Tab-separated table of C-alpha atoms and ligand atoms in Angstrom:
chain	number	residue	atom	x	y	z
S	300	MET	CA	-15.158	-13.490	15.766
S	301	SER	CA	-15.677	-9.749	15.683
S	302	ILE	CA	-17.346	-7.147	13.498
S	303	VAL	CA	-15.382	-3.919	13.190
S	304	LEU	CA	-16.250	-0.568	11.627
S	305	ALA	CA	-13.046	1.089	10.426
S	306	ILE	CA	-12.166	4.511	9.068
S	307	GLU	CA	-9.199	5.222	6.782
S	308	THR	CA	-8.170	8.855	6.178
S	309	SER	CA	-4.356	8.678	6.138
S	310	CYS	CA	-3.900	10.194	2.679
S	311	ASP	CA	-6.297	11.041	-0.142
S	312	GLU	CA	-9.035	8.440	0.238
S	313	THR	CA	-11.893	8.831	2.710
S	314	ALA	CA	-12.942	5.256	3.400
S	315	VAL	CA	-15.239	3.421	5.808
S	316	ALA	CA	-15.837	-0.314	5.976
S	317	ILE	CA	-17.466	-2.930	8.142
S	318	VAL	CA	-15.706	-6.295	8.246
S	319	LYS	CA	-16.364	-9.524	10.087
S	320	ASN	CA	-12.890	-11.047	10.460
S	321	ARG	CA	-12.037	-11.543	6.747
S	322	GLU	CA	-15.500	-11.027	5.317
S	323	VAL	CA	-16.292	-7.550	3.971
S	324	LEU	CA	-19.855	-6.596	4.962
S	325	SER	CA	-19.662	-3.096	3.496
S	326	SER	CA	-16.969	-0.872	2.018
S	327	ILE	CA	-17.158	2.749	0.886
S	328	VAL	CA	-14.196	4.577	-0.695
S	329	SER	CA	-14.448	8.223	-1.668
S	330	SER	CA	-11.335	9.150	-3.616
S	331	GLN	CA	-9.900	12.676	-3.711
S	332	ILE	CA	-7.592	11.899	-6.634
S	333	ALA	CA	-9.401	14.273	-9.023
S	334	ILE	CA	-9.149	17.084	-6.458
S	335	HIS	CA	-5.367	16.719	-6.063
S	336	ARG	CA	-4.619	16.007	-9.739
S	337	PRO	CA	-4.160	19.684	-10.770
S	338	TYR	CA	-1.410	19.981	-8.101
S	339	GLY	CA	0.426	16.842	-9.299
S	340	GLY	CA	0.305	15.306	-5.813
S	341	VAL	CA	-1.587	15.287	-2.537
S	342	VAL	CA	-1.953	18.677	-0.802
S	343	PRO	CA	-2.224	17.835	2.939
S	344	GLU	CA	-4.480	20.727	3.997
S	345	VAL	CA	-6.869	20.113	1.096
S	346	ALA	CA	-6.964	16.397	1.981
S	347	SER	CA	-7.900	17.046	5.633
S	348	ARG	CA	-10.715	19.409	4.676
S	349	HIS	CA	-12.192	16.941	2.227
S	350	HIS	CA	-12.053	14.140	4.791
S	351	VAL	CA	-14.108	16.363	7.120
S	352	GLU	CA	-16.609	17.036	4.337
S	353	MET	CA	-16.960	13.417	3.197
S	354	LEU	CA	-16.589	11.307	6.321
S	355	ASN	CA	-20.100	11.481	7.834
S	356	ASP	CA	-21.671	10.569	4.513
S	357	CYS	CA	-19.229	7.633	4.077
S	358	ILE	CA	-20.061	6.346	7.590
S	359	ASP	CA	-23.804	6.561	6.864
S	360	ARG	CA	-23.411	4.749	3.557
S	361	ALA	CA	-21.270	1.988	5.105
S	362	LEU	CA	-23.860	1.455	7.868
S	363	THR	CA	-26.734	1.402	5.355
S	364	GLU	CA	-24.922	-1.108	3.126
S	365	PHE	CA	-24.213	-3.261	6.205
S	366	GLY	CA	-27.783	-3.035	7.513
S	367	GLY	CA	-26.958	-4.750	10.822
S	368	GLY	CA	-27.101	-1.662	13.072
S	369	TRP	CA	-24.728	-0.572	15.848
S	370	ASP	CA	-25.712	-3.426	18.161
S	371	ALA	CA	-23.978	-5.879	15.847
S	372	ILE	CA	-20.695	-3.911	15.784
S	373	ASP	CA	-18.011	-4.995	18.270
S	374	GLY	CA	-15.415	-2.255	17.789
S	375	VAL	CA	-14.535	0.992	16.014
S	376	ALA	CA	-11.110	1.455	14.413
S	377	ALA	CA	-9.201	4.104	12.493
S	378	THR	CA	-5.794	4.387	10.845
S	379	CYS	CA	-3.682	6.339	13.337
S	380	ALA	CA	-0.214	6.128	11.677
S	381	PRO	CA	1.715	6.647	9.452
S	382	GLY	CA	0.265	9.348	7.216
S	383	LEU	CA	-0.635	13.028	6.989
S	384	VAL	CA	-1.232	14.161	10.562
S	385	GLY	CA	-4.200	16.432	9.815
S	386	ALA	CA	-5.835	13.767	7.656
S	387	LEU	CA	-5.283	11.001	10.244
S	388	LEU	CA	-6.734	13.220	12.948
S	389	VAL	CA	-10.088	13.453	11.140
S	390	GLY	CA	-10.573	9.671	11.060
S	391	VAL	CA	-9.194	9.003	14.535
S	392	THR	CA	-11.337	11.739	16.141
S	393	ALA	CA	-14.461	10.388	14.427
S	394	ALA	CA	-13.676	6.786	15.463
S	395	LYS	CA	-12.985	7.747	19.083
S	396	THR	CA	-16.236	9.738	19.231
S	397	LEU	CA	-18.271	6.849	17.792
S	398	ALA	CA	-16.577	4.397	20.159
S	399	MET	CA	-17.416	6.600	23.140
S	400	VAL	CA	-21.006	7.316	22.152
S	401	ARG	CA	-21.758	3.712	21.165
S	402	GLU	CA	-19.739	2.274	24.059
S	403	LYS	CA	-17.493	0.125	21.876
S	404	PRO	CA	-13.753	-0.533	22.103
S	405	PHE	CA	-11.542	1.778	20.009
S	406	LEU	CA	-8.553	0.507	18.024
S	407	GLY	CA	-5.882	2.551	16.282
S	408	VAL	CA	-4.412	0.727	13.277
S	409	HIS	CA	-1.030	1.043	11.540
S	410	HIS	CA	-1.715	1.771	7.860
S	411	LEU	CA	0.866	-0.745	6.627
S	412	GLU	CA	-0.613	-3.452	8.796
S	413	GLY	CA	-3.817	-2.783	6.875
S	414	HIS	CA	-1.994	-3.335	3.568
S	415	ILE	CA	-0.550	-6.601	4.949
S	416	TYR	CA	-4.027	-7.863	5.858
S	417	ALA	CA	-5.580	-6.876	2.502
S	418	SER	CA	-4.632	-10.382	1.341
S	419	TYR	CA	-6.783	-11.916	4.082
S	420	LEU	CA	-9.903	-10.375	2.524
S	421	SER	CA	-9.568	-12.624	-0.515
S	422	GLU	CA	-7.669	-15.525	1.091
S	423	PRO	CA	-9.630	-16.977	3.997
S	424	GLU	CA	-7.008	-19.669	4.596
S	425	LEU	CA	-3.811	-17.567	4.478
S	426	GLN	CA	-1.907	-17.761	7.782
S	427	PRO	CA	1.532	-16.541	8.927
S	428	PRO	CA	4.372	-17.064	8.461
S	429	PHE	CA	4.532	-15.358	5.085
S	430	LEU	CA	6.451	-12.627	3.329
S	431	CYS	CA	4.613	-9.412	2.486
S	432	LEU	CA	5.856	-7.290	-0.401
S	433	LEU	CA	4.383	-3.917	0.405
S	434	VAL	CA	4.596	-1.472	-2.471
S	435	SER	CA	2.683	1.792	-2.168
S	436	GLY	CA	3.090	5.509	-2.788
S	437	GLY	CA	5.024	5.887	0.445
S	438	HIS	CA	6.595	2.474	1.067
S	439	THR	CA	8.565	-0.329	-0.519
S	440	SER	CA	9.068	-2.992	2.100
S	441	LEU	CA	9.650	-6.676	2.467
S	442	ILE	CA	8.084	-7.714	5.738
S	443	ARG	CA	8.289	-11.081	7.431
S	444	VAL	CA	4.879	-11.642	9.009
S	445	LEU	CA	5.200	-14.046	11.917
S	446	GLY	CA	1.830	-13.388	13.565
S	447	CYS	CA	-0.587	-10.589	14.458
S	448	GLY	CA	1.589	-7.678	15.598
S	449	GLU	CA	4.818	-9.605	14.910
S	450	TYR	CA	6.605	-8.101	11.943
S	451	GLU	CA	10.193	-7.878	10.820
S	452	THR	CA	11.181	-5.489	8.034
S	453	LEU	CA	13.807	-7.268	5.949
S	454	GLY	CA	14.015	-4.904	2.994
S	455	SER	CA	13.110	-1.330	2.170
S	456	THR	CA	13.980	1.423	-0.273
S	457	ARG	CA	16.927	3.754	0.097
S	458	ASP	CA	15.167	6.628	-1.661
S	459	ASP	CA	11.833	6.776	-3.501
S	460	ALA	CA	9.049	4.324	-2.833
S	461	ALA	CA	7.964	2.236	-5.837
S	462	GLY	CA	4.680	4.153	-6.260
S	463	GLU	CA	6.510	7.465	-5.882
S	464	ALA	CA	8.884	6.404	-8.688
S	465	PHE	CA	5.890	5.688	-10.930
S	466	ASP	CA	4.379	9.086	-10.040
S	467	LYS	CA	7.645	10.980	-10.660
S	468	VAL	CA	8.406	9.230	-13.959
S	469	ALA	CA	4.831	9.930	-15.082
S	470	ARG	CA	5.431	13.612	-14.363
S	471	LEU	CA	8.634	13.505	-16.460
S	472	LEU	CA	6.565	12.071	-19.291
S	473	ASN	CA	3.850	14.730	-18.856
S	474	LEU	CA	1.332	12.140	-17.768
S	475	SER	CA	-1.343	12.757	-15.179
S	476	TYR	CA	-1.282	11.971	-11.438
S	477	PRO	CA	-1.251	9.314	-10.054
S	478	GLY	CA	1.313	7.939	-12.461
S	479	GLY	CA	1.076	4.210	-11.724
S	480	PRO	CA	-2.208	3.417	-13.480
S	481	VAL	CA	-1.343	5.634	-16.491
S	482	ILE	CA	2.116	4.067	-16.958
S	483	ASP	CA	0.605	0.606	-16.535
S	484	LYS	CA	-1.914	1.317	-19.307
S	485	LEU	CA	0.703	2.774	-21.673
S	486	ALA	CA	3.124	-0.065	-20.941
S	487	LYS	CA	0.611	-2.490	-22.438
S	488	ILE	CA	1.016	-0.878	-25.887
S	489	GLY	CA	4.753	-0.154	-25.543
S	490	ASN	CA	7.798	-2.366	-26.058
S	491	SER	CA	9.679	-2.962	-22.815
S	492	ARG	CA	12.884	-3.862	-24.668
S	493	THR	CA	13.229	-0.510	-26.424
S	494	PHE	CA	15.295	1.192	-23.726
S	495	PRO	CA	17.519	-0.837	-21.386
S	496	LEU	CA	17.411	0.946	-18.001
S	497	PRO	CA	19.463	0.352	-14.818
S	498	GLU	CA	17.663	-1.626	-12.144
S	499	GLY	CA	19.256	0.292	-9.264
S	500	ARG	CA	21.130	-1.603	-6.602
S	501	VAL	CA	22.221	-0.798	-3.075
S	502	SER	CA	25.923	-1.381	-2.428
S	503	LEU	CA	27.081	-3.056	0.752
S	504	PRO	CA	30.054	-1.596	2.692
S	505	GLU	CA	31.790	-4.983	2.527
S	506	GLY	CA	31.312	-5.146	-1.259
S	507	GLY	CA	28.558	-6.650	-3.371
S	508	TYR	CA	24.928	-5.598	-3.329
S	509	HIS	CA	22.038	-5.721	-0.892
S	510	ARG	CA	19.740	-8.651	-1.698
S	511	TYR	CA	16.491	-7.057	-0.439
S	512	ASP	CA	16.832	-3.257	-0.460
S	513	SER	CA	15.718	-1.240	-3.493
S	514	SER	CA	16.778	2.114	-4.894
S	515	PHE	CA	14.833	3.910	-7.597
S	516	SER	CA	16.632	7.268	-7.797
S	517	GLY	CA	19.167	6.042	-10.394
S	518	LEU	CA	16.391	4.632	-12.550
S	519	LYS	CA	14.449	7.883	-12.311
S	520	THR	CA	17.555	9.867	-13.340
S	521	ALA	CA	18.157	7.447	-16.232
S	522	VAL	CA	14.600	8.074	-17.487
S	523	LEU	CA	15.144	11.845	-17.137
S	524	ARG	CA	18.382	11.661	-19.185
S	525	LEU	CA	16.671	9.492	-21.798
S	526	VAL	CA	13.785	11.966	-22.127
S	527	GLN	CA	16.217	14.902	-22.412
S	528	LYS	CA	18.241	13.062	-25.078
S	529	LEU	CA	15.180	12.109	-27.116
S	530	GLU	CA	13.728	15.615	-26.856
S	531	GLY	CA	17.080	17.007	-27.998
S	532	GLU	CA	16.803	14.843	-31.074
S	533	GLU	CA	13.430	16.508	-31.632
S	534	GLU	CA	11.707	13.222	-32.039
S	535	GLU	CA	8.197	12.705	-30.796
S	536	LEU	CA	8.657	11.143	-27.372
S	537	PRO	CA	7.987	7.361	-27.548
S	538	VAL	CA	6.044	7.583	-24.280
S	539	ALA	CA	4.574	4.060	-24.394
S	540	ASP	CA	7.997	2.454	-24.983
S	541	ILE	CA	9.576	4.474	-22.153
S	542	ALA	CA	6.674	3.555	-19.845
S	543	ALA	CA	7.003	-0.142	-20.756
S	544	SER	CA	10.797	-0.133	-20.273
S	545	PHE	CA	10.497	1.642	-16.912
S	546	GLN	CA	7.700	-0.608	-15.637
S	547	ASP	CA	9.542	-3.745	-16.676
S	548	THR	CA	12.679	-2.584	-14.829
S	549	VAL	CA	10.752	-1.850	-11.616
S	550	ALA	CA	8.868	-5.154	-11.850
S	551	ARG	CA	12.087	-7.152	-12.350
S	552	SER	CA	13.780	-5.344	-9.476
S	553	LEU	CA	10.921	-5.925	-7.006
S	554	THR	CA	10.485	-9.529	-8.108
S	555	ARG	CA	14.187	-10.348	-7.684
S	556	ARG	CA	14.241	-8.942	-4.151
S	557	ALA	CA	11.000	-10.602	-3.051
S	558	ILE	CA	12.090	-14.002	-4.364
S	559	ASN	CA	15.582	-13.683	-2.813
S	560	CYS	CA	14.019	-12.821	0.518
S	561	ALA	CA	11.400	-15.611	0.488
S	562	LEU	CA	14.009	-18.223	-0.445
S	563	ASP	CA	16.613	-16.994	2.067
S	564	TYR	CA	14.092	-17.048	4.934
S	565	GLY	CA	12.381	-20.262	3.874
S	566	LEU	CA	9.002	-18.561	3.405
S	567	SER	CA	6.834	-20.348	0.847
S	568	LYS	CA	4.095	-17.684	0.626
S	569	ILE	CA	4.340	-14.099	-0.638
S	570	ALA	CA	1.402	-11.720	-0.150
S	571	ILE	CA	1.446	-8.426	-2.034
S	572	GLY	CA	-0.011	-5.196	-0.703
S	573	GLY	CA	-0.185	-1.489	-1.577
S	574	GLY	CA	-1.244	0.446	-4.650
S	575	VAL	CA	1.632	-0.822	-6.854
S	576	ALA	CA	0.360	-4.399	-6.332
S	577	ALA	CA	-2.177	-3.388	-8.984
S	578	ASN	CA	0.635	-3.208	-11.542
S	579	SER	CA	0.243	-5.732	-14.344
S	580	GLY	CA	3.998	-5.953	-15.035
S	581	LEU	CA	4.748	-6.763	-11.394
S	582	ARG	CA	1.970	-9.345	-11.330
S	583	GLU	CA	3.337	-11.083	-14.439
S	584	HIS	CA	6.978	-11.108	-13.342
S	585	LEU	CA	6.284	-12.185	-9.786
S	586	GLN	CA	3.814	-14.903	-10.713
S	587	ALA	CA	6.237	-16.377	-13.257
S	588	ALA	CA	9.202	-16.283	-10.844
S	589	ALA	CA	7.156	-17.717	-7.958
S	590	LYS	CA	6.043	-20.609	-10.136
S	591	GLN	CA	9.639	-21.316	-11.092
S	592	HIS	CA	10.664	-21.508	-7.420
S	593	ASP	CA	7.538	-23.322	-6.272
S	594	LEU	CA	6.348	-20.401	-4.133
S	595	GLN	CA	2.745	-19.338	-3.608
S	596	VAL	CA	1.970	-15.695	-4.410
S	597	TYR	CA	-1.195	-13.855	-3.347
S	598	PHE	CA	-2.366	-10.716	-5.116
S	599	PRO	CA	-5.456	-9.164	-3.555
S	600	PRO	CA	-8.095	-7.849	-6.004
S	601	LEU	CA	-7.309	-4.315	-7.159
S	602	LYS	CA	-9.938	-2.698	-4.892
S	603	TRP	CA	-8.106	-4.009	-1.808
S	604	CYS	CA	-4.619	-3.035	-3.139
S	605	THR	CA	-5.177	0.726	-3.139
S	606	ASP	CA	-6.175	2.522	0.061
S	607	ASN	CA	-9.442	1.285	1.552
S	608	ALA	CA	-10.946	0.800	5.005
S	609	ALA	CA	-11.759	-2.916	4.671
S	610	MET	CA	-8.073	-3.818	5.116
S	611	ILE	CA	-7.923	-1.551	8.204
S	612	ALA	CA	-11.044	-3.210	9.649
S	613	CYS	CA	-9.538	-6.645	8.955
S	614	ALA	CA	-6.313	-5.730	10.793
S	615	ALA	CA	-8.382	-4.283	13.663
S	616	SER	CA	-10.491	-7.430	13.974
S	617	GLU	CA	-7.288	-9.542	14.126
S	618	HIS	CA	-6.249	-7.415	17.124
S	619	LEU	CA	-9.702	-7.233	18.714
S	620	ASN	CA	-10.000	-11.042	18.546
S	621	ARG	CA	-6.863	-11.131	20.698
S	622	GLY	CA	-8.217	-8.564	23.170
S	623	HIS	CA	-6.034	-5.717	21.915
S	624	ILE	CA	-7.725	-2.333	22.524
S	625	SER	CA	-6.285	1.189	22.210
S	626	PRO	CA	-6.671	3.888	24.856
S	627	LEU	CA	-8.876	6.842	23.882
S	628	THR	CA	-5.820	9.033	24.495
S	629	LEU	CA	-3.996	7.437	21.537
S	630	GLU	CA	-2.382	10.055	19.331
S	631	VAL	CA	-1.850	10.084	15.573
S	632	ARG	CA	1.726	9.761	14.253
S	633	SER	CA	3.093	10.815	10.870
S	634	ARG	CA	5.663	8.006	11.134
S	635	LEU	CA	5.642	4.799	13.096
S	636	ASN	CA	7.788	1.728	12.669
S	637	LEU	CA	5.829	-1.495	12.093
S	638	THR	CA	7.768	-3.123	14.901
S	639	GLU	CA	6.096	-0.663	17.309
S	640	VAL	CA	2.544	-1.705	16.432
S	641	MET	CA	1.849	-3.400	19.764
S	642	GLY	CA	2.467	-0.049	21.490
S	643	LEU	CA	-0.880	1.099	20.047
S	644	TYR	CA	-2.736	-1.306	22.346
S	645	ARG	CA	-3.210	-1.606	26.081
N	223	KG4	O1	-1.388	2.115	-1.419
N	223	KG4	P1	-1.753	3.340	-2.123
N	223	KG4	O2	-3.177	3.481	-2.628
N	223	KG4	O3	-1.502	4.598	-1.223
N	223	KG4	C1	-0.414	4.714	-0.358
N	223	KG4	O4	-0.557	4.274	0.815
N	223	KG4	O5	0.631	5.221	-0.832
N	223	KG4	O6	-0.729	3.504	-3.310
N	223	KG4	C2	-0.762	4.596	-4.212
N	223	KG4	C3	0.372	4.405	-5.212
N	223	KG4	C4	0.530	5.589	-6.172
N	223	KG4	O7	1.898	5.960	-6.174
N	223	KG4	C5	0.099	5.037	-7.515
N	223	KG4	O8	0.790	5.618	-8.606
N	223	KG4	C6	0.436	3.559	-7.360
N	223	KG4	O9	0.110	3.245	-6.032
N	223	KG4	N1	-0.340	2.705	-8.270
N	223	KG4	C7	0.226	1.960	-9.249
N	223	KG4	C8	-0.835	1.336	-9.959
N	223	KG4	N2	-2.010	1.705	-9.369
N	223	KG4	C9	-1.682	2.540	-8.327
N	223	KG4	N3	1.515	1.777	-9.575
N	223	KG4	C10	1.785	0.983	-10.625
N	223	KG4	N4	0.830	0.352	-11.358
N	223	KG4	C11	-0.485	0.503	-11.067
N	223	KG4	N5	-1.402	-0.123	-11.796
N	224	ZN	ZN1	-1.704	2.836	1.467
């Protein structure tokens, strides 16, 4: 049993949380979304500066909400990869400093491992093996989780990540950043059958199609062509119907791949992680398909789907419970394969 304070600054959320295994004792998330919105995406330098400005206050608030004091904390963790290097450096430097001053072990955490463990925060009984469908702004992966630090990536995307596709299509439709929540909202009032769109498949050299890999570039181009055609006809753009048709296509595509993968590998549990797990279309499709195949599907509450530090603290406590500790010389990495996670620890 361990209590971990974790810091997450890999992208545009400054977050600090204190977690006891799977129990969240405090969680603070300060989002920079409004700051980056005018640019239509995250500006790395702006993100790093805001992390510096916000982090001390977030740490203070997390400690106040926790109320247990430093004596009760067993370790200090921070996301160290993958992500924006300057942004990661802010959180990792702060965590290392706190670990040194307070004489606690330091743990670097892989951001995607955090998303995998988000399900643990609401599912105290969930244990590996299970399949994790990780769908965020930067990743679309199907990961076989065999144990702490034991991951196998079975599927990924050949081009855009699912969240990135939502953000880019939203931009095509003149909607605000980030696109996922806006499209999700519009999709609720639109008709998903208005525009049939291509799901996007990845061909195999030997013929046929990949059962787990996704591709969203064709779908994005199809939406672009549709918008150009409709604008050419000088009609008012049926934005809600386009949003609903696009969302339904993405949800069907992700559901098909996740179910294929779970059935092929004999995994009866699917845990969802990442910002796109918040998507109502994906939730509906996946829940219905899982029921049909007698599979169990776990969707964390929305606050644990998007970036937060509680999931990072949960991953860190899984490692700390097994005696995994990172050296204070650990460096941040913009990219790091999930299979290399154990290299973060001594
Ligand atoms: O996991 P996350 O917070 O950050 C990354 O690590 O990338 O995911 C952010 C992504 C964005 O692309 C955003 O548009 C998408 O998650 N997203 C959604 C929804 N809420 C957030 N996508 C679809 N439907 C949503 N409701
Ligand atoms: Zn994330």
